[in-house]
Amino acid sequence: MAELTTGQRVARARRRLGWDQAQLAASVDRSVSWVSKIETGRLPLDRMSVLGQIAEVLGVEVVELTGQPYRHETAELDSGHAAIPGLRLALQQATMPGGAALIATADVPALPVLTARVEAAERLRQDAKFAALGDVLPQILRDLVVLCDAAEGEDVPRAESLMLRASHMARVSSNLLGHHDLGWSAVQRELVAAERAESPILRAAARWDLCGLWLHEGELGAARDMARQALDDLEPHMGTADQTLRALWGAMHLRAAVAWSRLWDRPEAESHLAEARQAAAGVPENGNAFQTQFNAVNTEIHAVEVSMELGRPRDVISRVELVNIGNIASGERQSHFWVCTAVGQMMNGKSAPAADAILRADAIAPQHVRNRPIARNLVDDLRSTDKHAHTAEIRRLAASMKLG
């Protein structure tokens, strides 16, 4: 059975308020015709900037309109949903005082062993293999709770750095699957890790993740303000030659660019993109500070996303041509690029290249694509047209997403 579409969920939330379409249209400065097309699926909700605005005026969370969390036919495509109960418990133990005492273990895990396990998990996360990540991440978190509780001296910042990295993976997985409450728990533990380690680098990494959490939740003003504060706090440290700091500085500008673009402020968004480009010139092409994959390629991927959120389809396509996507070592980032490209092509009225791009994204990272509201809305829109050569493939993809 097909799930409700995003447009149907918008109509449901509108009716709950007792509003007619004219009232919703006036509240978002759109026409009644536009609202009608959104609710009937004739116009896709293809930008988080628009989705977030509608959620705000209707007084609901973004996930109520997107329908997350989604469930799929196979455990692999379910992208780690089976691990959510274990992940929830591990994060509760990680964030509560004395949580280590609640974990039964004979020995304190060795720091080098846990380091290797975190690094292996990070490779799964970058490759968007979230089901496999879900199999290992809860136990990694539990072992880190014990390690951080027992660590002394120089081992404290090392252990807390691992906790931050593992909590980041928990945040990404939770937000992807629509469990934003778990994302918040993960970021809380990251912020604690930064304070215990007394590290400006970890503090910046945790704030970068907090911005990501708020962007997922549609809390755009909070994300913007956090990015701005984090940049102010990082600036005094930028005189050093530390490439990790430079990468986090650039990555925070990318967070700010996305936040401003979803607030439809093009000058501010472009200003932050320019700062990020300048920072990217000083870090390696394969830069990967705390999994941010900050480098020149990822900066241009964000430029594509910014133009998409600003509703500038021609700029999306012109910026797509500047991205050498094969030069970034992250399946998740590659997939994200192709999703943004697909949305941009559809905004330009070009369904054939849009279908090609979304299928490329799905081939690279299906667990990522099939859990993204924007990708699902696009596939739902594409399956209603025969103006491309991928009709059968798109309809199969739509069926696997339970879109009909």
mmCIF file of C-alpha atoms in Angstrom:
data_model
loop_
_atom_site.group_PDB
_atom_site.id
_atom_site.type_symbol
_atom_site.label_atom_id
_atom_site.label_comp_id
_atom_site.label_asym_id
_atom_site.label_seq_id
_atom_site.Cartn_x
_atom_site.Cartn_y
_atom_site.Cartn_z
ATOM 1 C CA MET A 1 0.000 0.000 0.000
ATOM 2 C CA ALA A 2 1.330 3.439 -0.941
ATOM 3 C CA GLU A 3 2.107 5.863 1.872
ATOM 4 C CA LEU A 4 0.645 9.342 2.008
ATOM 5 C CA THR A 5 2.475 11.787 -0.203
ATOM 6 C CA THR A 6 4.117 14.891 1.239
ATOM 7 C CA GLY A 7 1.370 16.989 -0.330
ATOM 8 C CA GLN A 8 -1.314 14.882 1.343
ATOM 9 C CA ARG A 9 0.431 15.347 4.683
ATOM 10 C CA VAL A 10 0.493 19.115 4.115
ATOM 11 C CA ALA A 11 -3.266 19.033 3.453
ATOM 12 C CA ARG A 12 -3.832 16.956 6.601
ATOM 13 C CA ALA A 13 -1.864 19.398 8.769
ATOM 14 C CA ARG A 14 -3.680 22.349 7.186
ATOM 15 C CA ARG A 15 -7.117 20.849 7.837
ATOM 16 C CA ARG A 16 -6.121 20.088 11.452
ATOM 17 C CA LEU A 17 -5.706 23.842 11.956
ATOM 18 C CA GLY A 18 -9.080 24.461 10.367
ATOM 19 C CA TRP A 19 -7.464 26.407 7.535
ATOM 20 C CA ASP A 20 -8.534 26.480 3.933
ATOM 21 C CA GLN A 21 -6.023 26.617 1.094
ATOM 22 C CA ALA A 22 -6.306 30.409 0.886
ATOM 23 C CA GLN A 23 -5.152 30.801 4.495
ATOM 24 C CA LEU A 24 -2.122 28.569 3.957
ATOM 25 C CA ALA A 25 -1.308 30.391 0.719
ATOM 26 C CA ALA A 26 -1.397 33.768 2.460
ATOM 27 C CA SER A 27 0.804 32.545 5.325
ATOM 28 C CA VAL A 28 3.587 31.469 2.945
ATOM 29 C CA ASP A 29 3.077 34.305 0.427
ATOM 30 C CA ARG A 30 2.011 31.951 -2.370
ATOM 31 C CA SER A 31 -1.072 31.559 -4.546
ATOM 32 C CA VAL A 32 -4.012 29.270 -3.823
ATOM 33 C CA SER A 33 -3.165 27.506 -7.091
ATOM 34 C CA TRP A 34 0.351 26.800 -5.774
ATOM 35 C CA VAL A 35 -1.010 25.272 -2.558
ATOM 36 C CA SER A 36 -3.483 23.174 -4.527
ATOM 37 C CA LYS A 37 -0.701 21.841 -6.767
ATOM 38 C CA ILE A 38 1.474 21.031 -3.738
ATOM 39 C CA GLU A 39 -1.312 19.144 -1.985
ATOM 40 C CA THR A 40 -2.332 17.174 -5.072
ATOM 41 C CA GLY A 41 1.227 16.302 -6.052
ATOM 42 C CA ARG A 42 1.204 18.276 -9.300
ATOM 43 C CA LEU A 43 4.057 20.381 -7.915
ATOM 44 C CA PRO A 44 6.791 18.642 -5.918
ATOM 45 C CA LEU A 45 8.156 19.900 -2.612
ATOM 46 C CA ASP A 46 11.704 19.655 -3.854
ATOM 47 C CA ARG A 47 13.491 22.018 -1.457
ATOM 48 C CA MET A 48 13.996 21.859 2.293
ATOM 49 C CA SER A 49 13.712 25.659 2.372
ATOM 50 C CA VAL A 50 10.080 25.452 1.218
ATOM 51 C CA LEU A 51 9.256 22.353 3.267
ATOM 52 C CA GLY A 52 10.627 23.999 6.404
ATOM 53 C CA GLN A 53 8.607 27.160 5.824
ATOM 54 C CA ILE A 54 5.373 25.204 5.433
ATOM 55 C CA ALA A 55 6.104 23.150 8.552
ATOM 56 C CA GLU A 56 6.734 26.330 10.549
ATOM 57 C CA VAL A 57 3.488 28.059 9.592
ATOM 58 C CA LEU A 58 1.463 24.875 10.158
ATOM 59 C CA GLY A 59 3.075 24.385 13.569
ATOM 60 C CA VAL A 60 4.396 20.876 12.898
ATOM 61 C CA GLU A 61 7.800 19.236 12.750
ATOM 62 C CA VAL A 62 9.319 18.643 9.334
ATOM 63 C CA VAL A 63 9.132 14.873 9.863
ATOM 64 C CA GLU A 64 5.333 15.064 10.093
ATOM 65 C CA LEU A 65 5.269 16.352 6.518
ATOM 66 C CA THR A 66 7.972 14.022 5.208
ATOM 67 C CA GLY A 67 6.534 10.908 6.870
ATOM 68 C CA GLN A 68 9.845 9.803 8.351
ATOM 69 C CA PRO A 69 10.915 7.303 9.505
ATOM 70 C CA TYR A 70 10.354 5.154 6.419
ATOM 71 C CA ARG A 71 10.496 1.391 6.428
ATOM 72 C CA HIS A 72 11.585 -0.721 3.465
ATOM 73 C CA GLU A 73 11.072 -4.268 2.237
ATOM 74 C CA THR A 74 14.583 -5.523 2.990
ATOM 75 C CA ALA A 75 16.865 -5.168 6.004
ATOM 76 C CA GLU A 76 19.626 -3.766 3.798
ATOM 77 C CA LEU A 77 17.535 -0.919 2.404
ATOM 78 C CA ASP A 78 16.075 -0.287 5.836
ATOM 79 C CA SER A 79 19.405 1.425 6.463
ATOM 80 C CA GLY A 80 19.873 0.495 10.095
ATOM 81 C CA HIS A 81 16.319 0.766 11.467
ATOM 82 C CA ALA A 82 16.772 -2.572 13.229
ATOM 83 C CA ALA A 83 19.647 -1.038 15.207
ATOM 84 C CA ILE A 84 17.623 1.935 16.506
ATOM 85 C CA PRO A 85 16.600 0.324 19.843
ATOM 86 C CA GLY A 86 20.226 -0.603 20.584
ATOM 87 C CA LEU A 87 21.446 2.803 19.435
ATOM 88 C CA ARG A 88 18.875 4.533 21.628
ATOM 89 C CA LEU A 89 20.004 2.579 24.704
ATOM 90 C CA ALA A 90 23.695 3.192 23.976
ATOM 91 C CA LEU A 91 23.106 6.943 23.633
ATOM 92 C CA GLN A 92 21.094 6.990 26.850
ATOM 93 C CA GLN A 93 23.987 5.280 28.642
ATOM 94 C CA ALA A 94 26.442 7.690 27.020
ATOM 95 C CA THR A 95 24.567 10.805 28.123
ATOM 96 C CA MET A 96 23.379 9.879 31.637
ATOM 97 C CA PRO A 97 25.601 10.427 34.693
ATOM 98 C CA GLY A 98 27.141 7.130 35.768
ATOM 99 C CA GLY A 99 26.097 5.406 32.564
ATOM 100 C CA ALA A 100 29.255 3.290 32.519
ATOM 101 C CA ALA A 101 28.157 1.481 35.693
ATOM 102 C CA LEU A 102 25.110 0.175 33.827
ATOM 103 C CA ILE A 103 27.185 -1.579 31.183
ATOM 104 C CA ALA A 104 28.281 -5.082 32.075
ATOM 105 C CA THR A 105 31.846 -5.682 30.921
ATOM 106 C CA ALA A 106 34.818 -7.605 32.254
ATOM 107 C CA ASP A 107 37.547 -5.335 30.917
ATOM 108 C CA VAL A 108 38.076 -1.746 29.859
ATOM 109 C CA PRO A 109 38.389 -1.755 26.049
ATOM 110 C CA ALA A 110 41.857 -0.890 24.722
ATOM 111 C CA LEU A 111 42.115 2.551 23.121
ATOM 112 C CA PRO A 112 44.034 1.354 20.000
ATOM 113 C CA VAL A 113 41.497 -1.401 19.378
ATOM 114 C CA LEU A 114 38.572 1.000 19.658
ATOM 115 C CA THR A 115 40.363 3.477 17.402
ATOM 116 C CA ALA A 116 40.559 0.845 14.667
ATOM 117 C CA ARG A 117 36.885 -0.039 15.126
ATOM 118 C CA VAL A 118 35.820 3.612 14.901
ATOM 119 C CA GLU A 119 37.872 4.076 11.738
ATOM 120 C CA ALA A 120 36.260 0.999 10.159
ATOM 121 C CA ALA A 121 32.813 2.314 11.095
ATOM 122 C CA GLU A 122 33.650 5.697 9.557
ATOM 123 C CA ARG A 123 34.380 3.998 6.252
ATOM 124 C CA LEU A 124 30.920 2.428 6.355
ATOM 125 C CA ARG A 125 29.376 5.815 7.080
ATOM 126 C CA GLN A 126 31.212 7.530 4.212
ATOM 127 C CA ASP A 127 30.139 4.737 1.859
ATOM 128 C CA ALA A 128 26.525 5.212 3.042
ATOM 129 C CA LYS A 129 26.334 1.600 4.231
ATOM 130 C CA PHE A 130 24.066 2.458 7.117
ATOM 131 C CA ALA A 131 22.697 -1.038 7.714
ATOM 132 C CA ALA A 132 26.211 -2.387 8.268
ATOM 133 C CA LEU A 133 27.030 0.668 10.384
ATOM 134 C CA GLY A 134 23.987 -0.028 12.544
ATOM 135 C CA ASP A 135 25.284 -3.532 13.223
ATOM 136 C CA VAL A 136 28.459 -2.235 14.899
ATOM 137 C CA LEU A 137 27.808 1.297 16.152
ATOM 138 C CA PRO A 138 25.765 0.584 19.331
ATOM 139 C CA GLN A 139 28.485 -1.685 20.744
ATOM 140 C CA ILE A 140 31.203 0.807 19.809
ATOM 141 C CA LEU A 141 29.323 3.488 21.739
ATOM 142 C CA ARG A 142 28.888 1.244 24.783
ATOM 143 C CA ASP A 143 32.580 0.368 24.802
ATOM 144 C CA LEU A 144 33.458 4.051 24.515
ATOM 145 C CA VAL A 145 31.233 4.873 27.498
ATOM 146 C CA VAL A 146 33.337 2.469 29.557
ATOM 147 C CA LEU A 147 36.629 3.700 28.099
ATOM 148 C CA CYS A 148 35.838 7.385 28.664
ATOM 149 C CA ASP A 149 34.803 6.671 32.254
ATOM 150 C CA ALA A 150 38.097 4.896 32.982
ATOM 151 C CA ALA A 151 40.457 7.164 30.986
ATOM 152 C CA GLU A 152 43.033 9.261 32.833
ATOM 153 C CA GLY A 153 45.636 11.861 31.894
ATOM 154 C CA GLU A 154 46.520 12.048 28.196
ATOM 155 C CA ASP A 155 44.078 9.260 27.375
ATOM 156 C CA VAL A 156 41.096 11.495 28.249
ATOM 157 C CA PRO A 157 41.178 13.684 25.095
ATOM 158 C CA ARG A 158 41.953 10.632 22.938
ATOM 159 C CA ALA A 159 39.007 8.687 24.306
ATOM 160 C CA GLU A 160 36.681 11.690 24.105
ATOM 161 C CA SER A 161 37.746 12.336 20.513
ATOM 162 C CA LEU A 162 36.689 8.780 19.634
ATOM 163 C CA MET A 163 33.399 9.321 21.474
ATOM 164 C CA LEU A 164 32.781 12.455 19.428
ATOM 165 C CA ARG A 165 33.473 10.621 16.175
ATOM 166 C CA ALA A 166 31.191 7.720 17.100
ATOM 167 C CA SER A 167 28.462 10.081 18.293
ATOM 168 C CA HIS A 168 28.720 11.942 14.989
ATOM 169 C CA MET A 169 27.985 8.714 13.135
ATOM 170 C CA ALA A 170 25.012 8.148 15.434
ATOM 171 C CA ARG A 171 23.764 11.652 14.670
ATOM 172 C CA VAL A 172 24.045 11.177 10.897
ATOM 173 C CA SER A 173 22.290 7.805 10.996
ATOM 174 C CA SER A 174 19.526 9.066 13.280
ATOM 175 C CA ASN A 175 18.797 12.123 11.147
ATOM 176 C CA LEU A 176 18.812 10.107 7.932
ATOM 177 C CA LEU A 177 16.238 7.711 9.368
ATOM 178 C CA GLY A 178 14.095 10.479 10.847
ATOM 179 C CA HIS A 179 14.855 9.849 14.542
ATOM 180 C CA HIS A 180 15.830 13.420 15.346
ATOM 181 C CA ASP A 181 15.524 12.921 19.099
ATOM 182 C CA LEU A 182 18.421 10.459 18.889
ATOM 183 C CA GLY A 183 20.364 12.952 16.814
ATOM 184 C CA TRP A 184 20.017 15.436 19.649
ATOM 185 C CA SER A 185 21.259 12.897 22.214
ATOM 186 C CA ALA A 186 24.282 12.186 20.026
ATOM 187 C CA VAL A 187 25.164 15.868 19.684
ATOM 188 C CA GLN A 188 24.771 16.386 23.431
ATOM 189 C CA ARG A 189 27.432 13.725 23.979
ATOM 190 C CA GLU A 190 29.679 15.379 21.388
ATOM 191 C CA LEU A 191 29.469 18.693 23.210
ATOM 192 C CA VAL A 192 30.369 16.969 26.482
ATOM 193 C CA ALA A 193 33.322 15.269 24.782
ATOM 194 C CA ALA A 194 34.624 18.620 23.555
ATOM 195 C CA GLU A 195 34.433 20.138 27.029
ATOM 196 C CA ARG A 196 36.092 17.173 28.744
ATOM 197 C CA ALA A 197 38.909 17.184 26.201
ATOM 198 C CA GLU A 198 39.261 21.000 26.509
ATOM 199 C CA SER A 199 39.776 21.090 22.759
ATOM 200 C CA PRO A 200 38.760 23.963 20.414
ATOM 201 C CA ILE A 201 38.962 21.497 17.529
ATOM 202 C CA LEU A 202 36.482 19.094 19.127
ATOM 203 C CA ARG A 203 34.279 22.013 20.147
ATOM 204 C CA ALA A 204 34.147 23.171 16.527
ATOM 205 C CA ALA A 205 33.429 19.642 15.299
ATOM 206 C CA ALA A 206 30.562 19.255 17.778
ATOM 207 C CA ARG A 207 29.064 22.606 16.806
ATOM 208 C CA TRP A 208 29.356 21.695 13.137
ATOM 209 C CA ASP A 209 27.273 18.611 13.906
ATOM 210 C CA LEU A 210 24.787 20.632 15.927
ATOM 211 C CA CYS A 211 24.272 22.850 12.876
ATOM 212 C CA GLY A 212 23.654 19.734 10.812
ATOM 213 C CA LEU A 213 21.060 18.519 13.310
ATOM 214 C CA TRP A 214 19.185 21.814 13.234
ATOM 215 C CA LEU A 215 19.263 21.913 9.429
ATOM 216 C CA HIS A 216 17.635 18.462 9.377
ATOM 217 C CA GLU A 217 14.973 19.631 11.826
ATOM 218 C CA GLY A 218 14.273 22.815 9.867
ATOM 219 C CA GLU A 219 15.508 25.036 12.716
ATOM 220 C CA LEU A 220 17.215 27.379 10.275
ATOM 221 C CA GLY A 221 17.676 30.404 12.520
ATOM 222 C CA ALA A 222 19.298 28.248 15.189
ATOM 223 C CA ALA A 223 21.609 26.622 12.633
ATOM 224 C CA ARG A 224 22.600 29.994 11.216
ATOM 225 C CA ASP A 225 23.305 31.505 14.636
ATOM 226 C CA MET A 226 25.305 28.471 15.795
ATOM 227 C CA ALA A 227 27.454 28.593 12.657
ATOM 228 C CA ARG A 228 28.059 32.290 13.141
ATOM 229 C CA GLN A 229 29.042 31.843 16.802
ATOM 230 C CA ALA A 230 31.297 28.898 15.998
ATOM 231 C CA LEU A 231 33.078 30.889 13.299
ATOM 232 C CA ASP A 232 33.614 33.775 15.724
ATOM 233 C CA ASP A 233 35.123 31.373 18.270
ATOM 234 C CA LEU A 234 37.355 29.700 15.667
ATOM 235 C CA GLU A 235 38.722 32.904 14.190
ATOM 236 C CA PRO A 236 41.368 33.568 16.884
ATOM 237 C CA HIS A 237 42.859 30.133 16.178
ATOM 238 C CA MET A 238 43.122 30.596 12.416
ATOM 239 C CA GLY A 239 46.629 32.006 12.604
ATOM 240 C CA THR A 240 47.965 28.501 13.183
ATOM 241 C CA ALA A 241 48.928 26.120 10.395
ATOM 242 C CA ASP A 242 46.609 23.401 11.705
ATOM 243 C CA GLN A 243 44.834 21.933 8.664
ATOM 244 C CA THR A 244 42.110 20.353 10.798
ATOM 245 C CA LEU A 245 41.152 23.776 12.138
ATOM 246 C CA ARG A 246 41.179 25.206 8.620
ATOM 247 C CA ALA A 247 38.973 22.353 7.404
ATOM 248 C CA LEU A 248 36.489 22.887 10.241
ATOM 249 C CA TRP A 249 36.494 26.623 9.554
ATOM 250 C CA GLY A 250 35.655 25.973 5.919
ATOM 251 C CA ALA A 251 33.075 23.300 6.773
ATOM 252 C CA MET A 252 31.331 25.692 9.170
ATOM 253 C CA HIS A 253 31.085 28.246 6.361
ATOM 254 C CA LEU A 254 29.378 25.543 4.276
ATOM 255 C CA ARG A 255 26.868 24.949 7.067
ATOM 256 C CA ALA A 256 26.214 28.687 7.189
ATOM 257 C CA ALA A 257 25.824 28.848 3.394
ATOM 258 C CA VAL A 258 23.157 26.134 3.442
ATOM 259 C CA ALA A 259 21.323 27.775 6.362
ATOM 260 C CA TRP A 260 21.270 31.162 4.639
ATOM 261 C CA SER A 261 20.159 29.606 1.352
ATOM 262 C CA ARG A 262 17.199 27.962 3.084
ATOM 263 C CA LEU A 263 16.384 31.375 4.527
ATOM 264 C CA TRP A 264 16.490 32.665 0.916
ATOM 265 C CA ASP A 265 19.310 35.116 1.545
ATOM 266 C CA ARG A 266 21.497 34.752 -1.521
ATOM 267 C CA PRO A 267 24.182 37.387 -0.681
ATOM 268 C CA GLU A 268 24.914 35.827 2.724
ATOM 269 C CA ALA A 269 24.910 32.300 1.315
ATOM 270 C CA GLU A 270 27.304 33.235 -1.485
ATOM 271 C CA SER A 271 29.560 35.097 0.946
ATOM 272 C CA HIS A 272 29.986 31.980 3.066
ATOM 273 C CA LEU A 273 30.621 29.883 -0.047
ATOM 274 C CA ALA A 274 33.415 32.282 -1.011
ATOM 275 C CA GLU A 275 35.001 31.897 2.434
ATOM 276 C CA ALA A 276 34.777 28.130 2.133
ATOM 277 C CA ARG A 277 36.448 28.170 -1.285
ATOM 278 C CA GLN A 278 39.315 30.188 0.151
ATOM 279 C CA ALA A 279 39.707 27.722 3.033
ATOM 280 C CA ALA A 280 39.574 24.753 0.661
ATOM 281 C CA ALA A 281 42.595 26.072 -1.205
ATOM 282 C CA GLY A 282 44.678 25.401 1.900
ATOM 283 C CA VAL A 283 43.685 21.802 2.635
ATOM 284 C CA PRO A 284 44.410 18.537 0.783
ATOM 285 C CA GLU A 285 42.061 17.471 -2.014
ATOM 286 C CA ASN A 286 41.161 14.379 0.027
ATOM 287 C CA GLY A 287 40.580 16.366 3.209
ATOM 288 C CA ASN A 288 38.486 14.522 5.774
ATOM 289 C CA ALA A 289 38.382 16.270 9.147
ATOM 290 C CA PHE A 290 35.942 14.512 11.469
ATOM 291 C CA GLN A 291 34.181 13.013 8.436
ATOM 292 C CA THR A 292 33.242 16.392 7.019
ATOM 293 C CA GLN A 293 35.006 15.578 3.722
ATOM 294 C CA PHE A 294 35.929 19.252 3.498
ATOM 295 C CA ASN A 295 37.776 20.016 0.289
ATOM 296 C CA ALA A 296 37.339 21.896 -2.971
ATOM 297 C CA VAL A 297 34.999 19.295 -4.470
ATOM 298 C CA ASN A 298 32.654 19.240 -1.494
ATOM 299 C CA THR A 299 32.592 23.035 -1.512
ATOM 300 C CA GLU A 300 31.300 22.989 -5.086
ATOM 301 C CA ILE A 301 28.760 20.286 -4.188
ATOM 302 C CA HIS A 302 27.457 22.679 -1.549
ATOM 303 C CA ALA A 303 27.346 25.443 -4.164
ATOM 304 C CA VAL A 304 24.997 23.249 -6.209
ATOM 305 C CA GLU A 305 22.831 22.677 -3.125
ATOM 306 C CA VAL A 306 22.754 26.379 -2.297
ATOM 307 C CA SER A 307 21.496 27.271 -5.780
ATOM 308 C CA MET A 308 18.889 24.522 -5.525
ATOM 309 C CA GLU A 309 17.599 25.800 -2.171
ATOM 310 C CA LEU A 310 17.527 29.368 -3.468
ATOM 311 C CA GLY A 311 15.315 28.206 -6.339
ATOM 312 C CA ARG A 312 17.784 29.107 -9.090
ATOM 313 C CA PRO A 313 17.631 26.128 -11.477
ATOM 314 C CA ARG A 314 19.922 27.562 -14.141
ATOM 315 C CA ASP A 315 22.625 28.188 -11.549
ATOM 316 C CA VAL A 316 22.253 24.603 -10.333
ATOM 317 C CA ILE A 317 23.098 23.238 -13.768
ATOM 318 C CA SER A 318 25.960 25.652 -14.422
ATOM 319 C CA ARG A 319 27.481 24.756 -11.043
ATOM 320 C CA VAL A 320 27.024 21.030 -11.629
ATOM 321 C CA GLU A 321 29.437 21.339 -14.531
ATOM 322 C CA LEU A 322 32.158 22.614 -12.155
ATOM 323 C CA VAL A 323 32.032 19.544 -9.888
ATOM 324 C CA ASN A 324 34.579 16.808 -10.545
ATOM 325 C CA ILE A 325 32.553 14.310 -8.570
ATOM 326 C CA GLY A 326 34.986 11.439 -9.078
ATOM 327 C CA ASN A 327 37.531 13.288 -6.941
ATOM 328 C CA ILE A 328 35.680 12.917 -3.659
ATOM 329 C CA ALA A 329 36.097 9.692 -1.701
ATOM 330 C CA SER A 330 32.618 9.453 -0.219
ATOM 331 C CA GLY A 331 29.680 7.544 -1.626
ATOM 332 C CA GLU A 332 27.350 9.638 0.512
ATOM 333 C CA ARG A 333 28.711 12.887 -0.931
ATOM 334 C CA GLN A 334 28.588 11.547 -4.490
ATOM 335 C CA SER A 335 24.997 10.448 -4.005
ATOM 336 C CA HIS A 336 24.051 13.812 -2.484
ATOM 337 C CA PHE A 337 25.512 15.571 -5.526
ATOM 338 C CA TRP A 338 23.448 13.482 -7.932
ATOM 339 C CA VAL A 339 20.263 14.059 -5.904
ATOM 340 C CA CYS A 340 20.807 17.835 -6.045
ATOM 341 C CA THR A 341 21.562 17.554 -9.756
ATOM 342 C CA ALA A 342 18.342 15.614 -10.311
ATOM 343 C CA VAL A 343 16.289 18.216 -8.450
ATOM 344 C CA GLY A 344 17.930 21.009 -10.449
ATOM 345 C CA GLN A 345 17.202 19.281 -13.748
ATOM 346 C CA MET A 346 13.568 18.765 -12.746
ATOM 347 C CA MET A 347 13.293 22.429 -11.736
ATOM 348 C CA ASN A 348 14.477 23.217 -15.267
ATOM 349 C CA GLY A 349 11.720 21.018 -16.667
ATOM 350 C CA LYS A 350 14.181 18.375 -17.900
ATOM 351 C CA SER A 351 12.821 15.057 -16.701
ATOM 352 C CA ALA A 352 15.175 12.862 -18.733
ATOM 353 C CA PRO A 353 18.450 14.078 -17.154
ATOM 354 C CA ALA A 354 16.671 14.271 -13.787
ATOM 355 C CA ALA A 355 15.769 10.587 -14.028
ATOM 356 C CA ASP A 356 19.303 9.710 -15.076
ATOM 357 C CA ALA A 357 20.779 11.642 -12.121
ATOM 358 C CA ILE A 358 18.501 10.133 -9.453
ATOM 359 C CA LEU A 359 19.218 6.641 -10.745
ATOM 360 C CA ARG A 360 22.959 7.390 -10.552
ATOM 361 C CA ALA A 361 22.495 8.493 -6.953
ATOM 362 C CA ASP A 362 20.572 5.336 -6.102
ATOM 363 C CA ALA A 363 23.180 3.108 -7.755
ATOM 364 C CA ILE A 364 25.914 4.665 -5.600
ATOM 365 C CA ALA A 365 24.138 4.802 -2.225
ATOM 366 C CA PRO A 366 20.612 3.320 -2.210
ATOM 367 C CA GLN A 367 20.359 3.319 1.584
ATOM 368 C CA HIS A 368 20.998 7.055 1.531
ATOM 369 C CA VAL A 369 18.683 7.942 -1.357
ATOM 370 C CA ARG A 370 15.676 5.894 -0.303
ATOM 371 C CA ASN A 371 15.518 7.569 3.093
ATOM 372 C CA ARG A 372 15.764 11.160 1.848
ATOM 373 C CA PRO A 373 12.462 13.072 1.616
ATOM 374 C CA ILE A 374 13.669 15.249 -1.264
ATOM 375 C CA ALA A 375 14.754 12.216 -3.297
ATOM 376 C CA ARG A 376 11.473 10.448 -2.598
ATOM 377 C CA ASN A 377 9.452 13.490 -3.678
ATOM 378 C CA LEU A 378 11.468 13.678 -6.884
ATOM 379 C CA VAL A 379 10.968 9.982 -7.690
ATOM 380 C CA ASP A 380 7.246 10.365 -6.993
ATOM 381 C CA ASP A 381 7.153 13.268 -9.444
ATOM 382 C CA LEU A 382 9.177 11.448 -12.103
ATOM 383 C CA ARG A 383 7.012 8.338 -12.069
ATOM 384 C CA SER A 384 4.046 10.388 -13.279
ATOM 385 C CA THR A 385 5.733 11.361 -16.540
ATOM 386 C CA ASP A 386 6.767 9.319 -19.557
ATOM 387 C CA LYS A 387 9.037 12.006 -20.985
ATOM 388 C CA HIS A 388 12.237 10.063 -20.408
ATOM 389 C CA ALA A 389 13.821 6.738 -21.264
ATOM 390 C CA HIS A 390 13.951 5.490 -17.660
ATOM 391 C CA THR A 391 10.224 5.116 -17.021
ATOM 392 C CA ALA A 392 10.383 1.448 -16.051
ATOM 393 C CA GLU A 393 13.412 1.945 -13.789
ATOM 394 C CA ILE A 394 11.852 4.940 -12.049
ATOM 395 C CA ARG A 395 8.608 3.063 -11.462
ATOM 396 C CA ARG A 396 10.525 0.152 -9.949
ATOM 397 C CA LEU A 397 12.385 2.575 -7.696
ATOM 398 C CA ALA A 398 9.107 4.239 -6.706
ATOM 399 C CA ALA A 399 7.614 0.856 -5.863
ATOM 400 C CA SER A 400 10.607 -0.033 -3.698
ATOM 401 C CA MET A 401 10.063 3.262 -1.856
ATOM 402 C CA LYS A 402 6.364 2.384 -1.406
ATOM 403 C CA LEU A 403 5.343 5.387 -3.452
ATOM 404 C CA GLY A 404 2.814 3.458 -5.493
#
